[in-house]
CSV table of C-alpha atoms in Angstrom, one decimal:
chain,number,residue,atom,x,y,z
A,208,MET,CA,3.1,14.8,-23.2
A,209,ILE,CA,6.0,12.4,-23.6
A,210,THR,CA,5.6,9.5,-21.2
A,211,SER,CA,8.1,7.1,-19.6
A,212,GLU,CA,7.8,3.3,-19.9
A,213,LEU,CA,5.9,3.5,-16.6
A,214,GLY,CA,3.2,5.7,-18.1
A,215,LEU,CA,4.3,8.8,-16.2
A,216,GLY,CA,5.5,12.0,-17.9
A,217,THR,CA,9.3,11.9,-18.3
A,218,THR,CA,9.7,14.9,-15.9
A,219,ALA,CA,7.6,13.2,-13.2
A,220,ASP,CA,9.5,9.9,-13.8
A,221,PHE,CA,12.8,11.8,-13.3
A,222,VAL,CA,11.6,13.5,-10.1
A,223,TYR,CA,10.3,10.2,-8.6
A,224,ARG,CA,13.6,8.5,-9.4
A,225,THR,CA,15.5,11.3,-7.8
A,226,MET,CA,13.4,11.2,-4.6
A,227,LEU,CA,14.0,7.5,-4.2
A,228,ARG,CA,17.6,8.3,-3.4
A,229,ARG,CA,16.7,9.5,0.1
A,230,VAL,CA,14.2,8.5,2.6
A,231,ARG,CA,12.6,12.0,2.7
A,232,TRP,CA,13.0,15.4,1.1
A,233,ARG,CA,12.3,18.9,2.2
A,234,PHE,CA,11.0,20.9,-0.8
A,235,SER,CA,13.9,23.4,-0.7
A,236,ASP,CA,16.4,20.6,-0.8
A,237,LEU,CA,14.6,19.0,-3.8
A,238,VAL,CA,14.6,22.3,-5.7
A,239,ARG,CA,18.3,22.7,-5.1
A,240,GLU,CA,19.0,19.1,-6.1
A,241,LEU,CA,17.0,19.4,-9.3
A,242,GLY,CA,18.1,22.9,-10.2
A,243,TRP,CA,14.5,23.8,-11.2
A,244,ASP,CA,12.2,26.7,-10.4
A,245,GLU,CA,10.0,26.3,-7.3
A,246,ILE,CA,6.7,26.7,-9.2
A,247,GLY,CA,7.4,23.9,-11.7
A,248,THR,CA,8.8,21.6,-9.0
A,249,ARG,CA,5.8,22.1,-6.8
A,250,GLU,CA,3.5,21.2,-9.6
A,251,ILE,CA,5.3,18.0,-10.3
A,252,VAL,CA,5.4,17.1,-6.6
A,253,GLY,CA,1.7,17.8,-6.4
A,254,ASP,CA,1.0,15.5,-9.3
A,255,LEU,CA,3.1,12.7,-7.9
A,256,ARG,CA,1.3,13.0,-4.5
A,257,THR,CA,-2.1,12.8,-6.3
A,258,LEU,CA,-0.9,9.6,-8.1
A,259,GLY,CA,0.2,8.0,-4.9
A,260,PHE,CA,4.0,8.2,-5.5
A,261,LEU,CA,4.7,10.6,-2.7
A,262,VAL,CA,3.3,11.0,0.8
A,263,GLY,CA,4.0,13.4,3.7
A,264,SER,CA,6.8,12.4,6.0
A,265,ALA,CA,5.9,11.0,9.4
A,266,ASP,CA,9.2,12.3,10.8
A,267,ASP,CA,9.3,15.8,9.4
A,268,ALA,CA,6.1,17.8,8.8
A,269,SER,CA,7.9,20.0,6.2
A,270,ALA,CA,9.1,17.0,4.1
A,271,VAL,CA,7.7,14.4,1.7
A,272,ARG,CA,8.9,10.9,1.0
A,273,ALA,CA,8.7,8.6,-2.1
A,274,VAL,CA,6.6,5.6,-1.7
A,275,GLU,CA,8.3,2.3,-2.4
A,276,PRO,CA,8.0,1.2,-6.1
A,277,ARG,CA,6.4,-2.1,-5.3
A,278,MET,CA,3.6,-0.1,-3.6
A,279,ALA,CA,3.3,2.9,-5.9
A,280,LEU,CA,3.3,1.3,-9.3
A,281,PRO,CA,0.3,-1.0,-8.7
A,282,VAL,CA,-1.6,2.1,-7.5
A,283,LEU,CA,-0.8,3.8,-10.8
A,284,ALA,CA,-1.8,0.8,-12.8
A,285,ALA,CA,-5.1,0.6,-10.9
A,286,ARG,CA,-5.8,4.3,-11.6
A,287,ARG,CA,-4.9,4.0,-15.3
A,288,LEU,CA,-6.9,0.8,-15.7
A,289,LYS,CA,-10.1,2.7,-14.7
A,290,ASP,CA,-9.3,5.2,-17.5
A,291,GLY,CA,-9.6,2.5,-20.1
A,292,PRO,CA,-7.3,2.2,-23.2
A,293,ARG,CA,-6.2,5.8,-22.9
A,294,GLY,CA,-4.8,5.2,-19.4
A,295,GLY,CA,-1.5,3.8,-20.4
A,296,VAL,CA,-1.1,0.9,-17.9
A,297,PRO,CA,2.6,0.2,-17.3
A,298,GLY,CA,4.0,-3.1,-18.5
A,299,ALA,CA,4.9,-5.8,-16.0
A,300,ALA,CA,8.4,-6.0,-17.5
A,301,ALA,CA,8.9,-2.3,-17.1
A,302,VAL,CA,7.7,-2.4,-13.5
A,303,ASP,CA,10.1,-5.3,-12.7
A,304,ARG,CA,13.0,-3.3,-14.2
A,305,PHE,CA,12.1,-0.2,-12.3
A,306,VAL,CA,11.8,-2.1,-9.0
A,307,SER,CA,15.1,-3.8,-9.4
A,308,ALA,CA,16.9,-0.6,-10.1
A,309,HIS,CA,15.3,1.6,-7.5
A,310,GLU,CA,14.0,-0.4,-4.5
A,311,ARG,CA,15.5,1.0,-1.4
A,312,ALA,CA,14.6,-1.6,1.2
A,313,SER,CA,17.0,-4.3,0.1
A,314,ASP,CA,19.6,-3.3,2.8
A,315,ALA,CA,17.0,-3.0,5.6
A,316,VAL,CA,15.0,-6.3,5.5
A,317,SER,CA,17.0,-8.4,7.9
A,318,GLY,CA,18.7,-8.1,11.3
A,319,ARG,CA,18.4,-5.1,13.6
A,320,ARG,CA,18.8,-1.3,13.3
A,321,GLU,CA,18.9,1.2,16.0
A,322,GLY,CA,17.2,4.6,16.2
A,323,VAL,CA,15.1,4.3,13.0
A,324,GLY,CA,12.4,6.8,12.1
A,325,PHE,CA,8.8,6.1,10.9
A,326,ASP,CA,9.8,6.9,7.4
A,327,ASP,CA,12.5,4.2,7.5
A,328,LEU,CA,10.0,1.8,8.8
A,329,ALA,CA,7.4,2.7,6.2
A,330,VAL,CA,9.9,1.8,3.4
A,331,VAL,CA,10.3,-1.8,4.8
A,332,VAL,CA,6.5,-2.2,5.6
A,333,GLU,CA,5.5,-1.0,2.1
A,334,ARG,CA,7.8,-3.6,0.5
A,335,PHE,CA,6.5,-6.4,2.6
A,336,ALA,CA,2.9,-5.4,2.4
A,337,ALA,CA,3.1,-5.2,-1.4
A,338,ALA,CA,3.9,-8.9,-1.6
A,339,ALA,CA,1.3,-10.1,1.0
A,340,THR,CA,-0.9,-12.9,-0.2
A,341,ARG,CA,-2.9,-13.9,2.9
A,342,GLU,CA,-2.7,-11.4,5.8
A,343,VAL,CA,-1.1,-8.3,7.2
A,344,LEU,CA,-1.6,-8.0,11.0
A,345,VAL,CA,-0.5,-4.7,12.6
A,346,ILE,CA,-0.1,-4.0,16.3
A,347,VAL,CA,0.0,-0.4,17.3
A,348,PRO,CA,0.8,0.6,21.0
A,349,THR,CA,1.0,4.4,20.4
A,350,TYR,CA,-0.3,6.9,17.9
A,351,SER,CA,2.1,8.8,15.7
A,352,PRO,CA,0.6,11.0,13.0
A,353,GLY,CA,1.4,9.9,9.5
A,354,SER,CA,2.9,6.6,10.5
A,355,TYR,CA,2.7,3.6,8.2
A,356,GLU,CA,0.2,2.0,10.6
A,357,PHE,CA,-2.5,4.4,9.4
A,358,SER,CA,-1.5,4.5,5.8
A,359,PRO,CA,-4.6,4.1,3.4
A,360,LEU,CA,-2.1,3.3,0.7
A,361,ILE,CA,-0.8,0.2,2.5
A,362,ALA,CA,-4.2,-1.0,3.6
A,363,GLU,CA,-5.7,-0.6,0.2
A,364,ALA,CA,-2.7,-2.4,-1.5
A,365,VAL,CA,-3.2,-5.4,0.9
A,366,HIS,CA,-7.0,-5.4,0.4
A,367,ARG,CA,-6.6,-5.2,-3.4
A,368,ARG,CA,-4.5,-8.3,-3.4
A,369,GLY,CA,-7.3,-10.2,-1.7
A,370,ALA,CA,-5.3,-10.5,1.6
A,371,GLN,CA,-6.8,-9.7,5.0
A,372,PHE,CA,-5.7,-6.5,6.7
A,373,ARG,CA,-6.2,-6.4,10.5
A,374,CYS,CA,-5.1,-3.8,13.1
A,375,VAL,CA,-4.9,-4.0,16.9
A,376,TRP,CA,-4.8,-0.5,18.5
A,377,SER,CA,-4.2,0.6,22.0
A,378,ASP,CA,-7.2,1.8,24.0
A,379,ASP,CA,-5.2,4.9,24.9
A,380,PHE,CA,-5.5,6.7,21.6
A,381,THR,CA,-8.3,5.2,19.5
A,382,MET,CA,-10.8,8.0,20.3
A,383,SER,CA,-8.6,10.8,19.2
A,384,PRO,CA,-10.0,13.0,16.5
A,385,ALA,CA,-7.4,11.8,14.0
A,386,ILE,CA,-8.2,8.1,14.6
A,387,VAL,CA,-12.0,8.1,14.3
A,388,PRO,CA,-12.0,8.9,10.6
A,389,HIS,CA,-9.4,6.2,9.9
A,390,ALA,CA,-11.5,3.7,11.8
A,391,ARG,CA,-14.5,4.6,9.7
A,392,TRP,CA,-12.5,4.4,6.5
A,393,LEU,CA,-11.3,0.9,7.3
A,394,ALA,CA,-14.8,-0.2,8.3
A,395,GLU,CA,-16.3,1.2,5.1
A,396,ARG,CA,-13.9,-1.1,3.1
A,397,GLY,CA,-14.5,-4.2,5.2
A,398,MET,CA,-11.1,-4.0,6.9
A,399,SER,CA,-10.8,-4.6,10.6
A,400,ALA,CA,-9.4,-2.7,13.6
A,401,ARG,CA,-9.7,-3.7,17.3
A,402,THR,CA,-8.7,-2.0,20.5
A,403,THR,CA,-7.1,-3.5,23.6
A,404,ALA,CA,-5.0,-2.4,26.6
A,405,GLY,CA,-2.3,-5.0,25.8
A,406,PRO,CA,0.1,-3.7,23.1
A,407,CYS,CA,3.6,-2.6,24.2
A,408,VAL,CA,5.7,-2.9,21.0
A,409,ARG,CA,5.0,-2.1,17.3
A,410,VAL,CA,4.6,-5.3,15.2
A,411,VAL,CA,3.8,-5.9,11.6
A,412,ILE,CA,3.3,-9.6,10.6
A,413,VAL,CA,3.0,-10.5,6.9
A,414,ASP,CA,1.6,-13.9,5.9
A,415,GLY,CA,2.8,-15.4,9.2
A,416,ALA,CA,6.3,-15.6,7.7
A,417,THR,CA,7.8,-12.2,8.1
A,418,ALA,CA,7.6,-9.8,11.0
A,419,LEU,CA,8.8,-6.3,11.7
A,420,VAL,CA,9.2,-5.5,15.5
A,421,VAL,CA,10.0,-2.1,16.8
A,422,ASN,CA,10.5,-1.4,20.5
A,423,ARG,CA,10.0,1.8,22.5
A,424,GLU,CA,13.5,3.0,21.7
A,425,MET,CA,12.8,2.6,18.0
A,426,ARG,CA,15.0,-0.3,17.5
A,427,MET,CA,13.8,-2.2,14.5
A,428,GLU,CA,14.2,-6.0,14.0
A,429,VAL,CA,13.1,-8.0,11.0
A,430,VAL,CA,12.3,-11.6,11.6
A,431,HIS,CA,12.0,-14.2,8.8
A,432,GLY,CA,10.6,-17.7,8.6
A,433,PRO,CA,7.3,-19.2,9.9
A,434,ARG,CA,9.1,-20.9,12.9
A,435,ALA,CA,10.7,-17.7,14.1
A,436,VAL,CA,7.5,-15.6,13.5
A,437,GLU,CA,5.1,-18.1,15.0
A,438,PRO,CA,5.4,-16.9,18.7
A,439,LEU,CA,4.9,-13.3,17.6
A,440,HIS,CA,1.9,-14.3,15.5
A,441,ARG,CA,0.4,-16.2,18.4
A,442,THR,CA,0.7,-13.2,20.7
A,443,ALA,CA,-0.7,-10.9,18.1
A,444,THR,CA,-3.6,-13.2,17.5
A,445,ALA,CA,-4.4,-13.3,21.2
A,446,LEU,CA,-4.4,-9.5,21.4
A,447,TRP,CA,-6.8,-9.5,18.4
A,448,ALA,CA,-9.1,-12.0,20.1
A,449,GLN,CA,-9.3,-10.0,23.3
A,450,GLY,CA,-9.9,-6.7,21.6
A,451,ARG,CA,-13.2,-5.0,20.7
A,452,PRO,CA,-14.1,-3.7,17.2
A,453,ALA,CA,-12.9,-0.1,16.9
A,454,HIS,CA,-15.8,0.8,14.6
A,455,ASP,CA,-18.2,0.0,17.5
A,456,ALA,CA,-17.4,3.5,18.8
A,457,VAL,CA,-18.0,5.2,15.5
A,458,ALA,CA,-21.7,5.8,15.2
A,459,GLY,CA,-23.2,5.1,11.8
A,460,THR,CA,-20.1,3.4,10.3
A,461,PRO,CA,-21.1,1.2,7.3
A,462,VAL,CA,-19.2,-2.1,7.0
A,463,ASP,CA,-18.5,-4.7,4.5
A,464,ALA,CA,-18.5,-2.4,1.5
A,465,PRO,CA,-17.7,-4.3,-1.7
A,466,ARG,CA,-14.4,-4.0,-3.6
A,467,GLU,CA,-14.6,-2.3,-6.9
A,468,ARG,CA,-16.2,-4.5,-9.5
A,469,TYR,CA,-13.5,-4.3,-12.1
A,470,GLU,CA,-11.0,-5.7,-9.5
A,471,ILE,CA,-13.3,-8.6,-8.8
A,472,VAL,CA,-13.7,-9.3,-12.5
A,473,LEU,CA,-10.0,-9.3,-13.0
A,474,ARG,CA,-9.5,-11.8,-10.2
A,475,LEU,CA,-12.1,-14.1,-11.6
A,476,LEU,CA,-10.6,-13.8,-15.1
A,477,ALA,CA,-7.3,-14.9,-13.7
A,478,GLU,CA,-9.1,-18.0,-12.2
A,479,GLY,CA,-10.4,-18.8,-15.7
A,480,LEU,CA,-14.2,-18.4,-15.0
A,481,THR,CA,-16.6,-17.9,-17.9
A,482,ASP,CA,-18.6,-14.7,-18.4
A,483,ASP,CA,-21.7,-16.5,-17.1
A,484,ALA,CA,-19.9,-17.8,-14.0
A,485,VAL,CA,-18.5,-14.3,-13.3
A,486,ALA,CA,-22.0,-12.8,-13.6
A,487,ASN,CA,-23.5,-15.3,-11.2
A,488,ARG,CA,-20.6,-14.8,-8.7
A,489,ILE,CA,-20.9,-11.0,-8.5
A,490,GLY,CA,-24.6,-10.7,-9.2
A,491,VAL,CA,-24.6,-8.6,-12.4
A,492,SER,CA,-25.7,-9.3,-16.0
A,493,VAL,CA,-23.6,-11.2,-18.5
A,494,ARG,CA,-23.6,-8.1,-20.6
A,495,THR,CA,-22.1,-6.0,-17.8
A,496,VAL,CA,-19.4,-8.6,-17.3
A,497,ARG,CA,-18.6,-8.6,-21.0
A,498,ASN,CA,-18.3,-4.8,-21.0
A,499,ASP,CA,-15.9,-5.0,-18.0
A,500,VAL,CA,-13.9,-7.8,-19.7
A,501,ALA,CA,-13.5,-5.7,-22.8
A,502,SER,CA,-12.4,-2.6,-20.8
A,503,ALA,CA,-10.0,-4.7,-18.8
A,504,MET,CA,-8.4,-6.3,-21.9
A,505,ALA,CA,-8.1,-2.9,-23.6
A,506,GLY,CA,-6.7,-1.3,-20.4
A,507,MET,CA,-4.2,-4.1,-19.9
A,508,ASP,CA,-3.3,-4.3,-23.6
A,509,ALA,CA,-4.1,-8.0,-23.4
A,510,ARG,CA,-5.1,-10.3,-26.2
A,511,SER,CA,-7.3,-12.6,-24.1
A,512,ARG,CA,-9.4,-12.6,-21.0
A,513,PHE,CA,-7.0,-14.8,-19.2
A,514,GLN,CA,-4.0,-12.7,-20.1
A,515,ALA,CA,-5.7,-9.6,-18.7
A,516,GLY,CA,-6.2,-11.4,-15.4
A,517,VAL,CA,-2.6,-12.7,-15.3
A,518,ARG,CA,-1.2,-9.3,-16.2
A,519,ALA,CA,-3.2,-7.7,-13.5
A,520,ALA,CA,-1.7,-10.2,-11.0
A,521,GLN,CA,1.8,-9.5,-12.3
A,522,LEU,CA,1.4,-5.8,-11.7
A,523,GLY,CA,0.2,-6.4,-8.1
A,524,LEU,CA,-3.4,-5.3,-8.8
A,525,LEU,CA,-4.8,-8.6,-7.4
């Protein structure tokens, strides 16, 4: 199979680029746009969904949407890294070129917009969350199936980068059958959700410096700068403090599950730790660390341990 510079097949690459032109696509519209047969198109769409490049629309149950490049490409890199040298991890320069050419959120990251949908909001949140370094705090007053607030892709991307992911949910919907599995999923990965009676607007705060605020009429406002965001962050933190852990209501939920070892090894490589130091830090043998290092270097096409860690950081894996 001929691959693109991103490590996708050229056909899948073309479909993903096409789907980034709109917020969402119904399958029939995509088939018409591409001029392909339904069976071949459905197969490519299925592959892209499996790879994390496409997800179901939160606004139209019959449609799918393309995940923002800043979010999707590190997911691909993480998957390919697990496959070893045969995985074909995309290069950092190729990722930067693709993001520059196809990122859709550039016209929606400041000021206000009226009457937005959840898919529009997801585009903005994915871009912000993909760059988080310390924390993403999400306030959710009402449950909407498929919304960005319950996206495993976003939560995992934040967690992978070593940032904290916290949610505050309304008491009104946390025990719905759709919410309980997500609460368990978060708890299994050491991420936190709490419930409270207080939320009245949707808020996403990233690193205390950027915030997305959505009112009941679905008017979106993006706020930039620590000084402007600080009152929102203070209120959100107070809601968090008064909430109770959501996983308390989920019997048997395990918590504090470790991150995948290879991700931890990559992070420690980027910090310049020796094999012995890495082994002591994560509680495995030096031989195990050396095997992980060799696999990481091969998967990242790196000539040194440090380069492998740096390249992983450039790709958004850390």
